[in-house]
């Protein structure tokens, strides 16, 4: 299906696109709030600057998403995702921040890739802009995490961080197998199902996790529907 202006979509597609915009806004708000909160744990000025630049990228995307949301009949986008945001925890150290960002950044990338060929021209453009943005702060924090895990005695602590944020990162993909999930793919708004993205997330994350001496959490320990 060829991309079109979102304002020309049929009503079913607009309704699904509003949900897509809300979920994307939720992930961007999560990225903003977590990075903003985590800045206090980062001591190096250049690392603070790198993370702040990532934060500003997400804020810019939120402005664009808000405009698209209004164009397709939505209002008060941030209010629409407020309940979801209230459930998001925050990291308590620089190393937990690094673990968190390593996971949610991979979630966001996989979801955005599924919108690159969206029928919504605006959504495809937003996805491309976010995918093209660099993430140097996240990479630096991942390097700190890897260095921390080089000491075998530190790994149980890092494993706790991983287990905590794994389920949060997976839930951020959305609900697998729902009617909206299936219709979004069928109508060309998104190219991948939630379950497919989660499986790919696991496959891509495993080399990073095992490479720093940690263990992928057992699916049964996460209690998430997609694994049932």
mmCIF file of C-alpha atoms in Angstrom:
data_model
loop_
_atom_site.group_PDB
_atom_site.id
_atom_site.type_symbol
_atom_site.label_atom_id
_atom_site.label_comp_id
_atom_site.label_asym_id
_atom_site.label_seq_id
_atom_site.Cartn_x
_atom_site.Cartn_y
_atom_site.Cartn_z
ATOM 1 C CA UNK A 1 0.000 0.000 0.000
ATOM 2 C CA UNK A 2 1.271 3.446 -0.874
ATOM 3 C CA UNK A 3 1.629 6.108 1.807
ATOM 4 C CA UNK A 4 -1.019 8.830 2.016
ATOM 5 C CA UNK A 5 -1.649 11.899 4.145
ATOM 6 C CA UNK A 6 -3.113 10.731 7.433
ATOM 7 C CA UNK A 7 -6.048 13.119 7.110
ATOM 8 C CA UNK A 8 -7.286 11.109 4.089
ATOM 9 C CA UNK A 9 -7.393 7.746 5.866
ATOM 10 C CA UNK A 10 -10.744 6.072 6.518
ATOM 11 C CA UNK A 11 -12.225 6.329 10.010
ATOM 12 C CA UNK A 12 -11.134 2.852 11.118
ATOM 13 C CA UNK A 13 -7.547 3.585 10.086
ATOM 14 C CA UNK A 14 -7.615 6.975 11.802
ATOM 15 C CA UNK A 15 -8.845 5.374 15.007
ATOM 16 C CA UNK A 16 -6.058 2.794 14.927
ATOM 17 C CA UNK A 17 -3.512 5.469 14.040
ATOM 18 C CA UNK A 18 -4.577 7.488 17.078
ATOM 19 C CA UNK A 19 -3.767 4.436 19.215
ATOM 20 C CA UNK A 20 -0.420 4.085 17.442
ATOM 21 C CA UNK A 21 0.394 7.741 18.079
ATOM 22 C CA UNK A 22 -0.575 7.342 21.739
ATOM 23 C CA UNK A 23 1.699 4.306 22.159
ATOM 24 C CA UNK A 24 4.544 6.091 20.384
ATOM 25 C CA UNK A 25 4.037 9.156 22.576
ATOM 26 C CA UNK A 26 4.053 6.906 25.642
ATOM 27 C CA UNK A 27 7.431 5.441 24.669
ATOM 28 C CA UNK A 28 8.871 8.880 23.913
ATOM 29 C CA UNK A 29 7.585 10.298 27.212
ATOM 30 C CA UNK A 30 9.065 7.303 29.006
ATOM 31 C CA UNK A 31 12.400 7.982 27.289
ATOM 32 C CA UNK A 32 12.249 11.669 28.253
ATOM 33 C CA UNK A 33 11.275 11.121 31.883
ATOM 34 C CA UNK A 34 13.731 8.302 32.508
ATOM 35 C CA UNK A 35 16.630 10.206 30.951
ATOM 36 C CA UNK A 36 15.706 13.374 32.821
ATOM 37 C CA UNK A 37 15.480 11.498 36.099
ATOM 38 C CA UNK A 38 18.692 9.591 35.417
ATOM 39 C CA UNK A 39 20.822 12.642 34.694
ATOM 40 C CA UNK A 40 21.483 13.029 38.414
ATOM 41 C CA UNK A 41 23.357 9.718 38.398
ATOM 42 C CA UNK A 42 25.660 10.705 35.519
ATOM 43 C CA UNK A 43 28.727 12.623 36.682
ATOM 44 C CA UNK A 44 30.681 13.338 33.478
ATOM 45 C CA UNK A 45 29.631 16.544 31.706
ATOM 46 C CA UNK A 46 29.969 15.133 28.199
ATOM 47 C CA UNK A 47 27.906 12.100 29.130
ATOM 48 C CA UNK A 48 25.226 14.377 30.588
ATOM 49 C CA UNK A 49 25.290 16.362 27.340
ATOM 50 C CA UNK A 50 24.913 13.219 25.238
ATOM 51 C CA UNK A 51 21.934 12.016 27.253
ATOM 52 C CA UNK A 52 20.383 15.491 27.175
ATOM 53 C CA UNK A 53 20.638 15.490 23.368
ATOM 54 C CA UNK A 54 18.740 12.196 23.287
ATOM 55 C CA UNK A 55 16.135 13.701 25.583
ATOM 56 C CA UNK A 56 15.716 16.687 23.266
ATOM 57 C CA UNK A 57 15.251 14.371 20.276
ATOM 58 C CA UNK A 58 12.381 12.647 22.063
ATOM 59 C CA UNK A 59 10.841 16.002 23.013
ATOM 60 C CA UNK A 60 10.967 17.101 19.384
ATOM 61 C CA UNK A 61 9.208 13.914 18.339
ATOM 62 C CA UNK A 62 6.502 14.514 20.926
ATOM 63 C CA UNK A 63 5.711 17.868 19.348
ATOM 64 C CA UNK A 64 5.372 16.271 15.906
ATOM 65 C CA UNK A 65 3.262 13.430 17.295
ATOM 66 C CA UNK A 66 0.957 15.925 19.021
ATOM 67 C CA UNK A 67 0.369 17.725 15.717
ATOM 68 C CA UNK A 68 -0.415 14.443 13.940
ATOM 69 C CA UNK A 69 -2.723 13.390 16.766
ATOM 70 C CA UNK A 70 -4.751 16.586 16.403
ATOM 71 C CA UNK A 71 -4.880 16.178 12.610
ATOM 72 C CA UNK A 72 -6.537 12.756 12.896
ATOM 73 C CA UNK A 73 -9.106 13.808 15.461
ATOM 74 C CA UNK A 74 -7.292 13.347 18.751
ATOM 75 C CA UNK A 75 -7.009 15.831 21.594
ATOM 76 C CA UNK A 76 -4.850 16.148 24.725
ATOM 77 C CA UNK A 77 -2.364 13.455 23.722
ATOM 78 C CA UNK A 78 -0.384 13.547 26.946
ATOM 79 C CA UNK A 79 -3.585 13.144 28.951
ATOM 80 C CA UNK A 80 -4.460 10.077 26.876
ATOM 81 C CA UNK A 81 -1.248 8.340 27.982
ATOM 82 C CA UNK A 82 -1.159 9.641 31.560
ATOM 83 C CA UNK A 83 -2.379 6.381 33.112
ATOM 84 C CA UNK A 84 0.303 4.389 31.306
ATOM 85 C CA UNK A 85 2.979 6.836 32.428
ATOM 86 C CA UNK A 86 1.972 6.462 36.069
ATOM 87 C CA UNK A 87 3.015 2.798 35.926
ATOM 88 C CA UNK A 88 6.562 3.475 34.722
ATOM 89 C CA UNK A 89 9.238 3.109 37.435
ATOM 90 C CA UNK A 90 12.546 4.952 37.468
ATOM 91 C CA UNK A 91 16.140 3.695 37.749
ATOM 92 C CA UNK A 92 18.017 4.206 41.003
ATOM 93 C CA UNK A 93 21.614 4.324 39.751
ATOM 94 C CA UNK A 94 23.683 5.047 36.655
ATOM 95 C CA UNK A 95 24.101 1.309 36.016
ATOM 96 C CA UNK A 96 20.387 0.668 36.263
ATOM 97 C CA UNK A 97 19.855 3.637 33.934
ATOM 98 C CA UNK A 98 22.223 2.022 31.444
ATOM 99 C CA UNK A 99 20.353 -1.289 31.665
ATOM 100 C CA UNK A 100 17.020 0.446 31.247
ATOM 101 C CA UNK A 101 18.108 2.468 28.206
ATOM 102 C CA UNK A 102 19.761 -0.557 26.580
ATOM 103 C CA UNK A 103 16.396 -2.318 26.666
ATOM 104 C CA UNK A 104 13.894 0.446 25.917
ATOM 105 C CA UNK A 105 16.086 1.801 23.104
ATOM 106 C CA UNK A 106 15.939 -1.607 21.402
ATOM 107 C CA UNK A 107 12.172 -1.736 21.905
ATOM 108 C CA UNK A 108 11.731 1.679 20.341
ATOM 109 C CA UNK A 109 13.950 0.867 17.364
ATOM 110 C CA UNK A 110 12.052 -2.309 16.510
ATOM 111 C CA UNK A 111 8.669 -0.601 16.790
ATOM 112 C CA UNK A 112 9.787 2.363 14.693
ATOM 113 C CA UNK A 113 11.099 0.055 11.973
ATOM 114 C CA UNK A 114 7.579 -1.359 11.656
ATOM 115 C CA UNK A 115 6.291 2.118 10.697
ATOM 116 C CA UNK A 116 8.801 2.944 7.966
ATOM 117 C CA UNK A 117 6.410 1.724 5.263
ATOM 118 C CA UNK A 118 3.227 2.822 7.037
ATOM 119 C CA UNK A 119 0.281 4.039 4.992
ATOM 120 C CA UNK A 120 0.444 7.130 7.190
ATOM 121 C CA UNK A 121 3.029 9.315 5.499
ATOM 122 C CA UNK A 122 3.453 11.377 8.669
ATOM 123 C CA UNK A 123 3.972 8.334 10.891
ATOM 124 C CA UNK A 124 6.565 6.939 8.494
ATOM 125 C CA UNK A 125 8.380 10.291 8.553
ATOM 126 C CA UNK A 126 8.387 10.433 12.355
ATOM 127 C CA UNK A 127 9.746 6.880 12.516
ATOM 128 C CA UNK A 128 12.527 7.678 10.051
ATOM 129 C CA UNK A 129 13.567 10.824 11.919
ATOM 130 C CA UNK A 130 13.786 8.979 15.242
ATOM 131 C CA UNK A 131 15.666 6.042 13.743
ATOM 132 C CA UNK A 132 18.194 8.395 12.150
ATOM 133 C CA UNK A 133 18.900 10.120 15.473
ATOM 134 C CA UNK A 134 22.136 9.084 17.187
ATOM 135 C CA UNK A 135 22.149 7.605 20.715
ATOM 136 C CA UNK A 136 25.696 8.265 22.013
ATOM 137 C CA UNK A 137 24.582 8.635 25.638
ATOM 138 C CA UNK A 138 22.898 5.246 25.616
ATOM 139 C CA UNK A 139 25.994 3.630 24.105
ATOM 140 C CA UNK A 140 28.219 5.197 26.772
ATOM 141 C CA UNK A 141 26.002 3.883 29.545
ATOM 142 C CA UNK A 142 25.944 0.434 27.940
ATOM 143 C CA UNK A 143 29.750 0.518 28.003
ATOM 144 C CA UNK A 144 29.699 1.377 31.726
ATOM 145 C CA UNK A 145 27.352 -1.546 32.304
ATOM 146 C CA UNK A 146 29.633 -3.914 30.398
ATOM 147 C CA UNK A 147 32.621 -2.720 32.427
ATOM 148 C CA UNK A 148 30.677 -3.244 35.661
ATOM 149 C CA UNK A 149 29.733 -6.777 34.614
ATOM 150 C CA UNK A 150 33.369 -7.624 33.834
ATOM 151 C CA UNK A 151 33.697 -8.181 37.584
ATOM 152 C CA UNK A 152 31.923 -11.478 38.244
ATOM 153 C CA UNK A 153 30.807 -10.375 41.696
ATOM 154 C CA UNK A 154 28.859 -7.474 40.210
ATOM 155 C CA UNK A 155 26.737 -9.597 37.913
ATOM 156 C CA UNK A 156 23.964 -10.529 40.374
ATOM 157 C CA UNK A 157 23.177 -6.831 40.811
ATOM 158 C CA UNK A 158 23.168 -6.228 37.060
ATOM 159 C CA UNK A 159 20.991 -9.316 36.582
ATOM 160 C CA UNK A 160 18.400 -7.815 38.913
ATOM 161 C CA UNK A 161 18.379 -4.650 36.797
ATOM 162 C CA UNK A 162 17.947 -6.721 33.635
ATOM 163 C CA UNK A 163 15.096 -8.781 35.054
ATOM 164 C CA UNK A 164 13.292 -5.654 36.261
ATOM 165 C CA UNK A 165 13.471 -3.750 32.991
ATOM 166 C CA UNK A 166 12.972 -6.677 30.610
ATOM 167 C CA UNK A 167 9.267 -6.968 31.338
ATOM 168 C CA UNK A 168 8.814 -3.182 31.147
ATOM 169 C CA UNK A 169 10.537 -3.065 27.749
ATOM 170 C CA UNK A 170 8.363 -5.894 26.423
ATOM 171 C CA UNK A 171 5.093 -4.408 27.690
ATOM 172 C CA UNK A 172 6.033 -1.185 25.838
ATOM 173 C CA UNK A 173 5.559 -3.038 22.531
ATOM 174 C CA UNK A 174 1.819 -3.188 23.151
ATOM 175 C CA UNK A 175 -0.657 -6.038 23.563
ATOM 176 C CA UNK A 176 -0.007 -9.026 21.274
ATOM 177 C CA UNK A 177 -2.820 -10.640 19.325
ATOM 178 C CA UNK A 178 -5.381 -7.938 20.049
ATOM 179 C CA UNK A 179 -7.842 -6.952 17.304
ATOM 180 C CA UNK A 180 -6.063 -3.614 17.020
ATOM 181 C CA UNK A 181 -2.683 -5.315 16.626
ATOM 182 C CA UNK A 182 -3.991 -7.471 13.779
ATOM 183 C CA UNK A 183 -5.907 -4.698 12.021
ATOM 184 C CA UNK A 184 -2.988 -2.256 12.171
ATOM 185 C CA UNK A 185 -0.953 -4.736 10.134
ATOM 186 C CA UNK A 186 -3.826 -5.663 7.818
ATOM 187 C CA UNK A 187 -4.509 -2.001 7.009
ATOM 188 C CA UNK A 188 -0.850 -1.251 6.336
ATOM 189 C CA UNK A 189 -0.352 1.092 9.272
ATOM 190 C CA UNK A 190 2.369 -1.168 10.661
ATOM 191 C CA UNK A 191 4.405 -3.951 9.043
ATOM 192 C CA UNK A 192 4.931 -6.256 12.051
ATOM 193 C CA UNK A 193 2.750 -7.845 14.698
ATOM 194 C CA UNK A 194 3.585 -7.205 18.350
ATOM 195 C CA UNK A 195 4.474 -10.832 18.994
ATOM 196 C CA UNK A 196 6.880 -10.869 16.044
ATOM 197 C CA UNK A 197 8.597 -7.732 17.338
ATOM 198 C CA UNK A 198 8.964 -9.187 20.834
ATOM 199 C CA UNK A 199 10.498 -12.385 19.453
ATOM 200 C CA UNK A 200 12.925 -10.331 17.407
ATOM 201 C CA UNK A 201 13.709 -8.204 20.461
ATOM 202 C CA UNK A 202 14.670 -11.335 22.383
ATOM 203 C CA UNK A 203 16.803 -12.658 19.547
ATOM 204 C CA UNK A 204 18.673 -9.374 19.124
ATOM 205 C CA UNK A 205 19.101 -8.743 22.841
ATOM 206 C CA UNK A 206 20.531 -12.151 23.715
ATOM 207 C CA UNK A 207 24.055 -11.556 22.284
ATOM 208 C CA UNK A 208 24.360 -8.314 24.275
ATOM 209 C CA UNK A 209 23.138 -9.938 27.491
ATOM 210 C CA UNK A 210 25.324 -13.031 27.240
ATOM 211 C CA UNK A 211 28.252 -10.945 26.023
ATOM 212 C CA UNK A 212 28.390 -9.080 29.342
ATOM 213 C CA UNK A 213 28.013 -12.252 31.382
ATOM 214 C CA UNK A 214 24.311 -12.066 32.200
ATOM 215 C CA UNK A 215 21.459 -14.491 31.543
ATOM 216 C CA UNK A 216 18.270 -13.862 29.598
ATOM 217 C CA UNK A 217 15.368 -14.110 32.072
ATOM 218 C CA UNK A 218 13.254 -17.243 31.767
ATOM 219 C CA UNK A 219 9.924 -16.419 30.041
ATOM 220 C CA UNK A 220 8.026 -18.013 32.943
ATOM 221 C CA UNK A 221 9.549 -15.489 35.335
ATOM 222 C CA UNK A 222 8.178 -12.494 33.425
ATOM 223 C CA UNK A 223 4.486 -13.386 33.446
ATOM 224 C CA UNK A 224 3.776 -11.603 30.165
ATOM 225 C CA UNK A 225 0.977 -12.699 27.853
ATOM 226 C CA UNK A 226 3.143 -12.872 24.750
ATOM 227 C CA UNK A 227 5.043 -15.829 26.197
ATOM 228 C CA UNK A 228 2.025 -17.963 26.969
#
